PDB file of C-alpha atoms and ligand atoms in Angstrom:
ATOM      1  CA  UNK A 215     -37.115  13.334  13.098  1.00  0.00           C
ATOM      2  CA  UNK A 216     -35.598  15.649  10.224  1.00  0.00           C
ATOM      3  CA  UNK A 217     -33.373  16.532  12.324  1.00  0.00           C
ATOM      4  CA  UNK A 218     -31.959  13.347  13.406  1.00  0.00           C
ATOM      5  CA  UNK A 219     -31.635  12.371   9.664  1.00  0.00           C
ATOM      6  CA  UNK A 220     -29.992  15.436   8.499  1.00  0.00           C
ATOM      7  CA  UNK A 221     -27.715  14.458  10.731  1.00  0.00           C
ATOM      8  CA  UNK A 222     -27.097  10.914  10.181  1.00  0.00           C
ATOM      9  CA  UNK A 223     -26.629  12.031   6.137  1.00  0.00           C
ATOM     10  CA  UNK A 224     -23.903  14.156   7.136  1.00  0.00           C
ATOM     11  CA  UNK A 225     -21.584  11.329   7.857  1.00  0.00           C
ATOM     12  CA  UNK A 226     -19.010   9.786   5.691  1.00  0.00           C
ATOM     13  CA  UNK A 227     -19.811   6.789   3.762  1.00  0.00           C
ATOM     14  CA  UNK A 228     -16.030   5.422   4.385  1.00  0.00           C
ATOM     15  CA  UNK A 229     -14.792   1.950   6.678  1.00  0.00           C
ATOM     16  CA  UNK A 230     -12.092   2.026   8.552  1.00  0.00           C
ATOM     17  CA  UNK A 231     -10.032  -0.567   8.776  1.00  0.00           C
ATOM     18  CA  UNK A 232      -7.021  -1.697  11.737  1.00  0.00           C
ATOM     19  CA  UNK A 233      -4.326  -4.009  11.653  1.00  0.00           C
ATOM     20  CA  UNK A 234      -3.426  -5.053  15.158  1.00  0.00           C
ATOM     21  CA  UNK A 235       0.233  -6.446  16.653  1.00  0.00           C
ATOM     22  CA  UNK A 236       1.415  -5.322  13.465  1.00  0.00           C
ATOM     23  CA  UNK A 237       4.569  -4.059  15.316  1.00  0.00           C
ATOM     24  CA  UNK A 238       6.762  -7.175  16.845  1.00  0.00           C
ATOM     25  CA  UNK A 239       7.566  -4.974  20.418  1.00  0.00           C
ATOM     26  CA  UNK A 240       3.949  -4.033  20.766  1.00  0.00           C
ATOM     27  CA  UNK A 241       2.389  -8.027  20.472  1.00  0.00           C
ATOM     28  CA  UNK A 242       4.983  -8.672  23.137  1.00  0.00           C
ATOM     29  CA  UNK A 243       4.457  -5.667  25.516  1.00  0.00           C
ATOM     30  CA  UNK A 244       0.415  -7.464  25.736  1.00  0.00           C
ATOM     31  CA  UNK A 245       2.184 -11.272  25.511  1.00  0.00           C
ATOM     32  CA  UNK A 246       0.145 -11.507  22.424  1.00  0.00           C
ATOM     33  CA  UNK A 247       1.707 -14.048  19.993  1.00  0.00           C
ATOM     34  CA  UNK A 248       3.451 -12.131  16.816  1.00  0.00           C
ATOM     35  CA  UNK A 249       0.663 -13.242  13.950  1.00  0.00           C
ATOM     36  CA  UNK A 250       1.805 -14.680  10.869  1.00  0.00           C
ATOM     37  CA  UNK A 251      -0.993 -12.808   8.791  1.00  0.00           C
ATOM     38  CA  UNK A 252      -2.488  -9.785   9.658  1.00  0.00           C
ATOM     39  CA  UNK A 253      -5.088  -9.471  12.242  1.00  0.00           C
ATOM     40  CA  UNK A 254      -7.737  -7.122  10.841  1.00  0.00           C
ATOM     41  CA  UNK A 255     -10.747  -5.474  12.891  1.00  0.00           C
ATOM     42  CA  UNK A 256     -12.732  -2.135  11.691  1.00  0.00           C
ATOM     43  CA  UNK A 257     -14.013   0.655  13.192  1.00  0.00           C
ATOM     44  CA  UNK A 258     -17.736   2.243  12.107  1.00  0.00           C
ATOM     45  CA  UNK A 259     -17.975   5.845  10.412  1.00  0.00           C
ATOM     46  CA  UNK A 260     -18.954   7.420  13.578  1.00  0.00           C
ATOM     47  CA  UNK A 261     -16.100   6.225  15.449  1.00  0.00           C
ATOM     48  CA  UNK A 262     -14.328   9.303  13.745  1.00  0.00           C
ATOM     49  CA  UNK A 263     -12.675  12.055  15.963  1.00  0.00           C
ATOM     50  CA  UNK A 264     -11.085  14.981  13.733  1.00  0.00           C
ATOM     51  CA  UNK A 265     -10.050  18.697  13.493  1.00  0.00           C
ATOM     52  CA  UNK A 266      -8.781  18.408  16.764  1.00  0.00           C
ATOM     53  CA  UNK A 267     -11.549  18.042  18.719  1.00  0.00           C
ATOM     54  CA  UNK A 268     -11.534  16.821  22.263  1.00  0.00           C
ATOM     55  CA  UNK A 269     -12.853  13.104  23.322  1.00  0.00           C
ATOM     56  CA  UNK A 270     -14.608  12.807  26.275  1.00  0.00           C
ATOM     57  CA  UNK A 271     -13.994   9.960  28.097  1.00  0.00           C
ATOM     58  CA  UNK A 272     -17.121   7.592  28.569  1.00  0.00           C
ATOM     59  CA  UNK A 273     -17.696   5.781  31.533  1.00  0.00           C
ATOM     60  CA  UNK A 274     -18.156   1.759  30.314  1.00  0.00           C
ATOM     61  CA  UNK A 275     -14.221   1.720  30.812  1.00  0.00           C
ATOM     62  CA  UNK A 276     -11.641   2.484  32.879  1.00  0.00           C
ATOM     63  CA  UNK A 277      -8.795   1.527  31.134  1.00  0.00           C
ATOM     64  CA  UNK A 278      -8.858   3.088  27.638  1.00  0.00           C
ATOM     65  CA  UNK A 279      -5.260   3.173  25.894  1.00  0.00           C
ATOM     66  CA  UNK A 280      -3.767   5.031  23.194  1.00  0.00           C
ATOM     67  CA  UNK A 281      -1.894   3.421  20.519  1.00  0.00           C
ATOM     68  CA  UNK A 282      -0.936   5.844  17.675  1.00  0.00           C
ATOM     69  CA  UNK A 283      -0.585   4.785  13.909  1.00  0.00           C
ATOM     70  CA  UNK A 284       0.232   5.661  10.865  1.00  0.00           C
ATOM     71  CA  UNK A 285      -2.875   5.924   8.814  1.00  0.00           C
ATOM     72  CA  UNK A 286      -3.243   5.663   4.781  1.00  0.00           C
ATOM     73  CA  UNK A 287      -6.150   7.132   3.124  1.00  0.00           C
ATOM     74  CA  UNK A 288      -7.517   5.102   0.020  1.00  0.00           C
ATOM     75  CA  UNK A 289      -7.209   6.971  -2.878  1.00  0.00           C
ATOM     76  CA  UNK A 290      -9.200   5.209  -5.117  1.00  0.00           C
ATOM     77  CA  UNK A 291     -11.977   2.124  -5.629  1.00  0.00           C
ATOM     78  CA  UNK A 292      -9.786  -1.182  -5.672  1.00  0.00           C
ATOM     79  CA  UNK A 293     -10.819  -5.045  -5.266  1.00  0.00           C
ATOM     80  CA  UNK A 294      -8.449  -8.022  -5.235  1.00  0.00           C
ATOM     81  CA  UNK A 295      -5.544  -5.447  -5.612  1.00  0.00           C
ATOM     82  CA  UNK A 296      -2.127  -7.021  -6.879  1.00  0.00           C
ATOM     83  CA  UNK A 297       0.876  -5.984  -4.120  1.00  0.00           C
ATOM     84  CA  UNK A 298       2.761  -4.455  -6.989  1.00  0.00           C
ATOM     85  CA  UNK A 299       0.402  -1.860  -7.986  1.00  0.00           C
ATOM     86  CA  UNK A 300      -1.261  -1.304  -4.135  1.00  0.00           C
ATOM     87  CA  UNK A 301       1.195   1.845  -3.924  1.00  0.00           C
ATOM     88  CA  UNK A 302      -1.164   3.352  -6.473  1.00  0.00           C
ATOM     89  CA  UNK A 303      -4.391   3.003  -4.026  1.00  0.00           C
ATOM     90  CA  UNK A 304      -3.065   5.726  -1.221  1.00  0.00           C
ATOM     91  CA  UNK A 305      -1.560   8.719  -2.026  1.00  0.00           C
ATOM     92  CA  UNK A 306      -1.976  10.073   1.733  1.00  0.00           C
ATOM     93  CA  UNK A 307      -0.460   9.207   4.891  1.00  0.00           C
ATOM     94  CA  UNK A 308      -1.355  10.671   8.420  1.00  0.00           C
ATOM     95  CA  UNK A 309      -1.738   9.639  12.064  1.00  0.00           C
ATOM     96  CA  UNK A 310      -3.839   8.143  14.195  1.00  0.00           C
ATOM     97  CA  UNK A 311      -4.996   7.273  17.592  1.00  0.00           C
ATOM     98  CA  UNK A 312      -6.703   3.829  17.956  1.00  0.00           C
ATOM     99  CA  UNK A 313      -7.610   4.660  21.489  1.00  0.00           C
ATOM    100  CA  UNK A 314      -9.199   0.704  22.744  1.00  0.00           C
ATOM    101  CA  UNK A 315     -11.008  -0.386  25.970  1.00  0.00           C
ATOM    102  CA  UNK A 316      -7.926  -2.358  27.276  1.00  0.00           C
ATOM    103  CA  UNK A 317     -10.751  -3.995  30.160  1.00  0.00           C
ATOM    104  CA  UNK A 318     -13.417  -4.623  27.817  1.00  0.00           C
ATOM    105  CA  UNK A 319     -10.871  -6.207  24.878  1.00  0.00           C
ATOM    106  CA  UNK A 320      -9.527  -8.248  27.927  1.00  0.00           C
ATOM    107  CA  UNK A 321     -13.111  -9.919  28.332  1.00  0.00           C
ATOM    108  CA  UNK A 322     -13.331 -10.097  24.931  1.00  0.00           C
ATOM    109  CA  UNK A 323     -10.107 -12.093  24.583  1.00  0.00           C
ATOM    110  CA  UNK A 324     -10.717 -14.161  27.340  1.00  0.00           C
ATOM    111  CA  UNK A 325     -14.590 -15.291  26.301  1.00  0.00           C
ATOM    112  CA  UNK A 326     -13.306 -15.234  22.686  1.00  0.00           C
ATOM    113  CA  UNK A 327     -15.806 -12.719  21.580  1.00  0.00           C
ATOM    114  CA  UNK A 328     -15.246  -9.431  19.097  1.00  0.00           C
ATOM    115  CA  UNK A 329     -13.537  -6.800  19.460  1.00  0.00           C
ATOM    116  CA  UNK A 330     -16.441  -4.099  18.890  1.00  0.00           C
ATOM    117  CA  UNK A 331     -17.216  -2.845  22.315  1.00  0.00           C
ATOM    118  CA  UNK A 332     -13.204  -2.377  22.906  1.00  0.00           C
ATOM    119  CA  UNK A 333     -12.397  -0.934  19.631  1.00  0.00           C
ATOM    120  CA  UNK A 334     -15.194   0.623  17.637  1.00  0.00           C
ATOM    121  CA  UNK A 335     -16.715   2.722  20.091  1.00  0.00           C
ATOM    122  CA  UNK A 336     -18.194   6.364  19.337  1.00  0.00           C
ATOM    123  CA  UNK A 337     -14.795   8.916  18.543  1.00  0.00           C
ATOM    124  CA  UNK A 338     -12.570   5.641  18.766  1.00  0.00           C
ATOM    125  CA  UNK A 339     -10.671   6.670  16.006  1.00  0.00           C
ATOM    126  CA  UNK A 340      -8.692  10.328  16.204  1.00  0.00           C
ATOM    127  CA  UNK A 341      -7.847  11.171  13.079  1.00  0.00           C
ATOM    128  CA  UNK A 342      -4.908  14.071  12.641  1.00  0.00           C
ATOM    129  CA  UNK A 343      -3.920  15.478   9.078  1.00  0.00           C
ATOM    130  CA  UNK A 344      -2.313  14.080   6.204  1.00  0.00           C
ATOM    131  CA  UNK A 345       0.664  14.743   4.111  1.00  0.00           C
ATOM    132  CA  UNK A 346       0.972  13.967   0.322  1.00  0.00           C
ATOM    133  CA  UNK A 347       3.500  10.487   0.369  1.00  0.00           C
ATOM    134  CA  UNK A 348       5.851  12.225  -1.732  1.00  0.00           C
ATOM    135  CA  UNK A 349       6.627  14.563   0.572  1.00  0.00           C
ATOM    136  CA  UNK A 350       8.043  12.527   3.032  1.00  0.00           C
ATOM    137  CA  UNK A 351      11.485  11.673   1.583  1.00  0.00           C
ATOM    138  CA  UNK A 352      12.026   8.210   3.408  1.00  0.00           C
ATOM    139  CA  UNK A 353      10.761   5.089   3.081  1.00  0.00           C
ATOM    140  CA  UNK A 354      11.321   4.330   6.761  1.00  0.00           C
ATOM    141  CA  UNK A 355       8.737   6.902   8.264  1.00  0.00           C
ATOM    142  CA  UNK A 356       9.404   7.619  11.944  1.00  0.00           C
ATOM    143  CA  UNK A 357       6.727   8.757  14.188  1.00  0.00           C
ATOM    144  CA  UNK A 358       6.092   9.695  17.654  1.00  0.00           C
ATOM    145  CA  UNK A 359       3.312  10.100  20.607  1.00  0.00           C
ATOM    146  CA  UNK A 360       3.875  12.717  22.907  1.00  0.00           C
ATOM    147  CA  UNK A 361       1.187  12.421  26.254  1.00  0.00           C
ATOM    148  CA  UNK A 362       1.414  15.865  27.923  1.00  0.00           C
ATOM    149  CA  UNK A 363       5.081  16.826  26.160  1.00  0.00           C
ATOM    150  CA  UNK A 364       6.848  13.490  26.858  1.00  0.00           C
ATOM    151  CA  UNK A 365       7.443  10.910  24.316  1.00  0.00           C
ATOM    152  CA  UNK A 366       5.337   7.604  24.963  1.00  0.00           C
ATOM    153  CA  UNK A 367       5.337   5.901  21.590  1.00  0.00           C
ATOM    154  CA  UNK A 368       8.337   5.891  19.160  1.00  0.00           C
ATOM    155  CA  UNK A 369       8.122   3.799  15.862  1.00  0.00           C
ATOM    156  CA  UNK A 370       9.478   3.419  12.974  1.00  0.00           C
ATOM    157  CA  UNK A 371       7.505   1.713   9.693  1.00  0.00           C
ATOM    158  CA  UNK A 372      10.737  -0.335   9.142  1.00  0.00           C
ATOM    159  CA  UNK A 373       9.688  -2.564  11.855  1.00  0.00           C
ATOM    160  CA  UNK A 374       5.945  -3.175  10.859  1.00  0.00           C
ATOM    161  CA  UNK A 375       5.381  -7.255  10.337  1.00  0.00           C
ATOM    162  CA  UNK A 376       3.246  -6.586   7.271  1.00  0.00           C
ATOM    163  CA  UNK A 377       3.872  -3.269   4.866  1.00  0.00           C
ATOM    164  CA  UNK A 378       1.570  -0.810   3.281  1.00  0.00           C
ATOM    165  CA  UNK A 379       1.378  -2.724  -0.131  1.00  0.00           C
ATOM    166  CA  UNK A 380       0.662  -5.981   1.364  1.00  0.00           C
ATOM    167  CA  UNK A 381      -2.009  -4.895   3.662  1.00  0.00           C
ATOM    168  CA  UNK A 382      -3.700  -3.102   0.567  1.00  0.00           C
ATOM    169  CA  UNK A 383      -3.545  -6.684  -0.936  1.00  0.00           C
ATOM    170  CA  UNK A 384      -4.825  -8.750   1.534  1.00  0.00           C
ATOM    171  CA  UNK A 385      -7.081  -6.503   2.834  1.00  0.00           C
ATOM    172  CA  UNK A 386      -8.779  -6.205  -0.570  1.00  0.00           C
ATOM    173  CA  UNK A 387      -8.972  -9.727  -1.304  1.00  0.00           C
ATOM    174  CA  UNK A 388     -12.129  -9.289   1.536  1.00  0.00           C
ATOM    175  CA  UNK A 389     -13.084  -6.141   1.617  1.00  0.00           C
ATOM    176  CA  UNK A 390     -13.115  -3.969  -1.565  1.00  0.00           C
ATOM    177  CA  UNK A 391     -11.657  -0.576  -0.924  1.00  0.00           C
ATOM    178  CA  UNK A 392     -13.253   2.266  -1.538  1.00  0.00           C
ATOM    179  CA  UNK A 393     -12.114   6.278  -1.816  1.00  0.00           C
ATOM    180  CA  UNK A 394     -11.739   7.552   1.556  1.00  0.00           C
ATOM    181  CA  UNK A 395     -11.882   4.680   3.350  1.00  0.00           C
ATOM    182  CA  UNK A 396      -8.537   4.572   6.229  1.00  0.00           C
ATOM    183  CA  UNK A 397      -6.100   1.873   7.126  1.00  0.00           C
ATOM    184  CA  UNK A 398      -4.766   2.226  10.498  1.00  0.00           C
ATOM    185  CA  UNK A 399      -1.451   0.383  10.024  1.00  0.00           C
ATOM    186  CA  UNK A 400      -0.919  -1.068  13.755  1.00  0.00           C
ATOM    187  CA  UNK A 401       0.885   0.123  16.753  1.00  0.00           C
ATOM    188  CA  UNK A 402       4.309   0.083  18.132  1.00  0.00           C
ATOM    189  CA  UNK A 403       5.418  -0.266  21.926  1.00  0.00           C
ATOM    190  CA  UNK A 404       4.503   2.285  24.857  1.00  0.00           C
ATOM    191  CA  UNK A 405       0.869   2.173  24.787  1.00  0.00           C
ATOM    192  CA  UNK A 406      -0.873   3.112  27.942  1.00  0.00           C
ATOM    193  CA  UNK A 407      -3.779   4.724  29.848  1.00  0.00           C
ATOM    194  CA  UNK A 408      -5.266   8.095  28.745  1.00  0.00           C
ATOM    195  CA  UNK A 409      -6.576  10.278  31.588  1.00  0.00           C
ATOM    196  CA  UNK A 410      -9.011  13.393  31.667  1.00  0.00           C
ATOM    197  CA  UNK A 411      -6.623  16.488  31.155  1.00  0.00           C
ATOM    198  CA  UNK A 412      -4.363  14.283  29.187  1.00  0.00           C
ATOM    199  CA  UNK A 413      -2.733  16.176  26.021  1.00  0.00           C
ATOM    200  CA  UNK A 414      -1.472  14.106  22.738  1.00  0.00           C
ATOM    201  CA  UNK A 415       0.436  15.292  20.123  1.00  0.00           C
ATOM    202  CA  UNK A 416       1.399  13.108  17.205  1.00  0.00           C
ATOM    203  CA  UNK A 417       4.385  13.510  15.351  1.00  0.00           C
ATOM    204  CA  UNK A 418       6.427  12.372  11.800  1.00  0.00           C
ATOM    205  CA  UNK A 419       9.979  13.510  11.757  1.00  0.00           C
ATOM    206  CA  UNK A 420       9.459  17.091  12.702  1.00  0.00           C
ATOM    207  CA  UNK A 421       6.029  17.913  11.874  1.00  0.00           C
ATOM    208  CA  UNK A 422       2.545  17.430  14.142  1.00  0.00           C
ATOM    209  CA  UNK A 423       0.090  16.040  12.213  1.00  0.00           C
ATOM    210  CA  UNK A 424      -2.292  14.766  15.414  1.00  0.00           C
ATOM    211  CA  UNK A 425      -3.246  16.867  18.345  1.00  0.00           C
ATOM    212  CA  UNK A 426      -6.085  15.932  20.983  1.00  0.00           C
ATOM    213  CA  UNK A 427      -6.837  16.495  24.821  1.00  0.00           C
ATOM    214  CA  UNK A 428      -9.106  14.684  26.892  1.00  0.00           C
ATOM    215  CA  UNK A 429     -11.803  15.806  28.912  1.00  0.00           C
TER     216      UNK A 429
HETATM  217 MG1   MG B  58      -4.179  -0.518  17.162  1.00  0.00          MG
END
């Protein structure tokens, strides 16, 4: 029983939190209607995947998908956060793979019940590295999926429907932020089945920030 405690302490105390069809080419590759405010779902602590490690693919599904995001890491405690001042709240940005039951979320849509079982599963959220804001010169930050050396996803964060400062906003007007906790910022077109053996490497401009094979 120690044990099992010991181990359950060792987790993060952090939420993380998803926009979805926050990219106009990605609501329309799943004829999803474009929303006209941000769809928001989250994802538990122990749906973290990091350092590179491998996911192994579980059986409920057969049709998990990739869809890789830029990610901002909360910086400090916020509630009710003005727009103007939600640049202050992240001072991070990485990448990140929402990999989502595509079959169970299709149930889900169709019976109008939660996302959970789709999105929030055990290692549902691969986490790569981050990079201080600053040091990415551009506002416009382009990033890229590469699925065994081929490019699959290509976005830019010019073409996200809602921005970094107003997600901060209205996310915070429910949910207070706190340190640590992770916005994945939504996903642009070209997502698609992951396969055992499959190799992703995520990309901004010229650096890899994300890296994961599955077994
Ligand atoms: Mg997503």
């Amino acid at each position: 029983m120690a044990k099992i405690l010991s181990l359950h302490f060792k987790l993060p105390r952090m939420k993380i939190i998803c926009i979805g069809r926050n990219y106009i080419d990605h609501a329309k590759e799943l004829n999803n209607p474009v929303p006209k405010s941000p769809l928001i779902f989250m994802k538990p602590s122990t749906a973290l995947l990091k350092d590179g490690k491998p996911f192994y693919h579980p059986d409920f599904s057969k049709n998990i998908h990739y869809e890789l995001e830029v990610v901002l890491k909360i910086c400090k405690n916020g509630k009710a956060i003005p727009e103007k001042y939600a640049k202050d709240y992240f001072e991070e940005i990485g990448l990140g793979i929402d990999l989502t039951a595509r079959d169970i979320q299709d149930i889900c849509k169709e019976k109008g019940n939660p996302w959970e079982l789709a999105k929030a599963f055990d290692h549902s959220a691969v986490l790569g590295s981050f990079v201080n804001k600053k040091k990415i010169e551009s506002e416009e930050i382009k990033f890229k999926l590469l699925k065994n050396g081929l490019v699959v996803q290509n976005g830019n964060t010019k073409d996200l429907i809602f921005k970094f400062e107003y997600l901060i906003s209205y996310i915070s007007k429910y949910f207070t932020l706190q340190k640590g906790d992770l916005i994945f910022t939504g996903t642009p077109a070209g997502v698609g089945k992951i396969n055992i053996e499959d190799h992703y490497e995520g990309w901004i401009e010229n650096t890899k920030y994300l890296d994961c094979r599955i077994k």
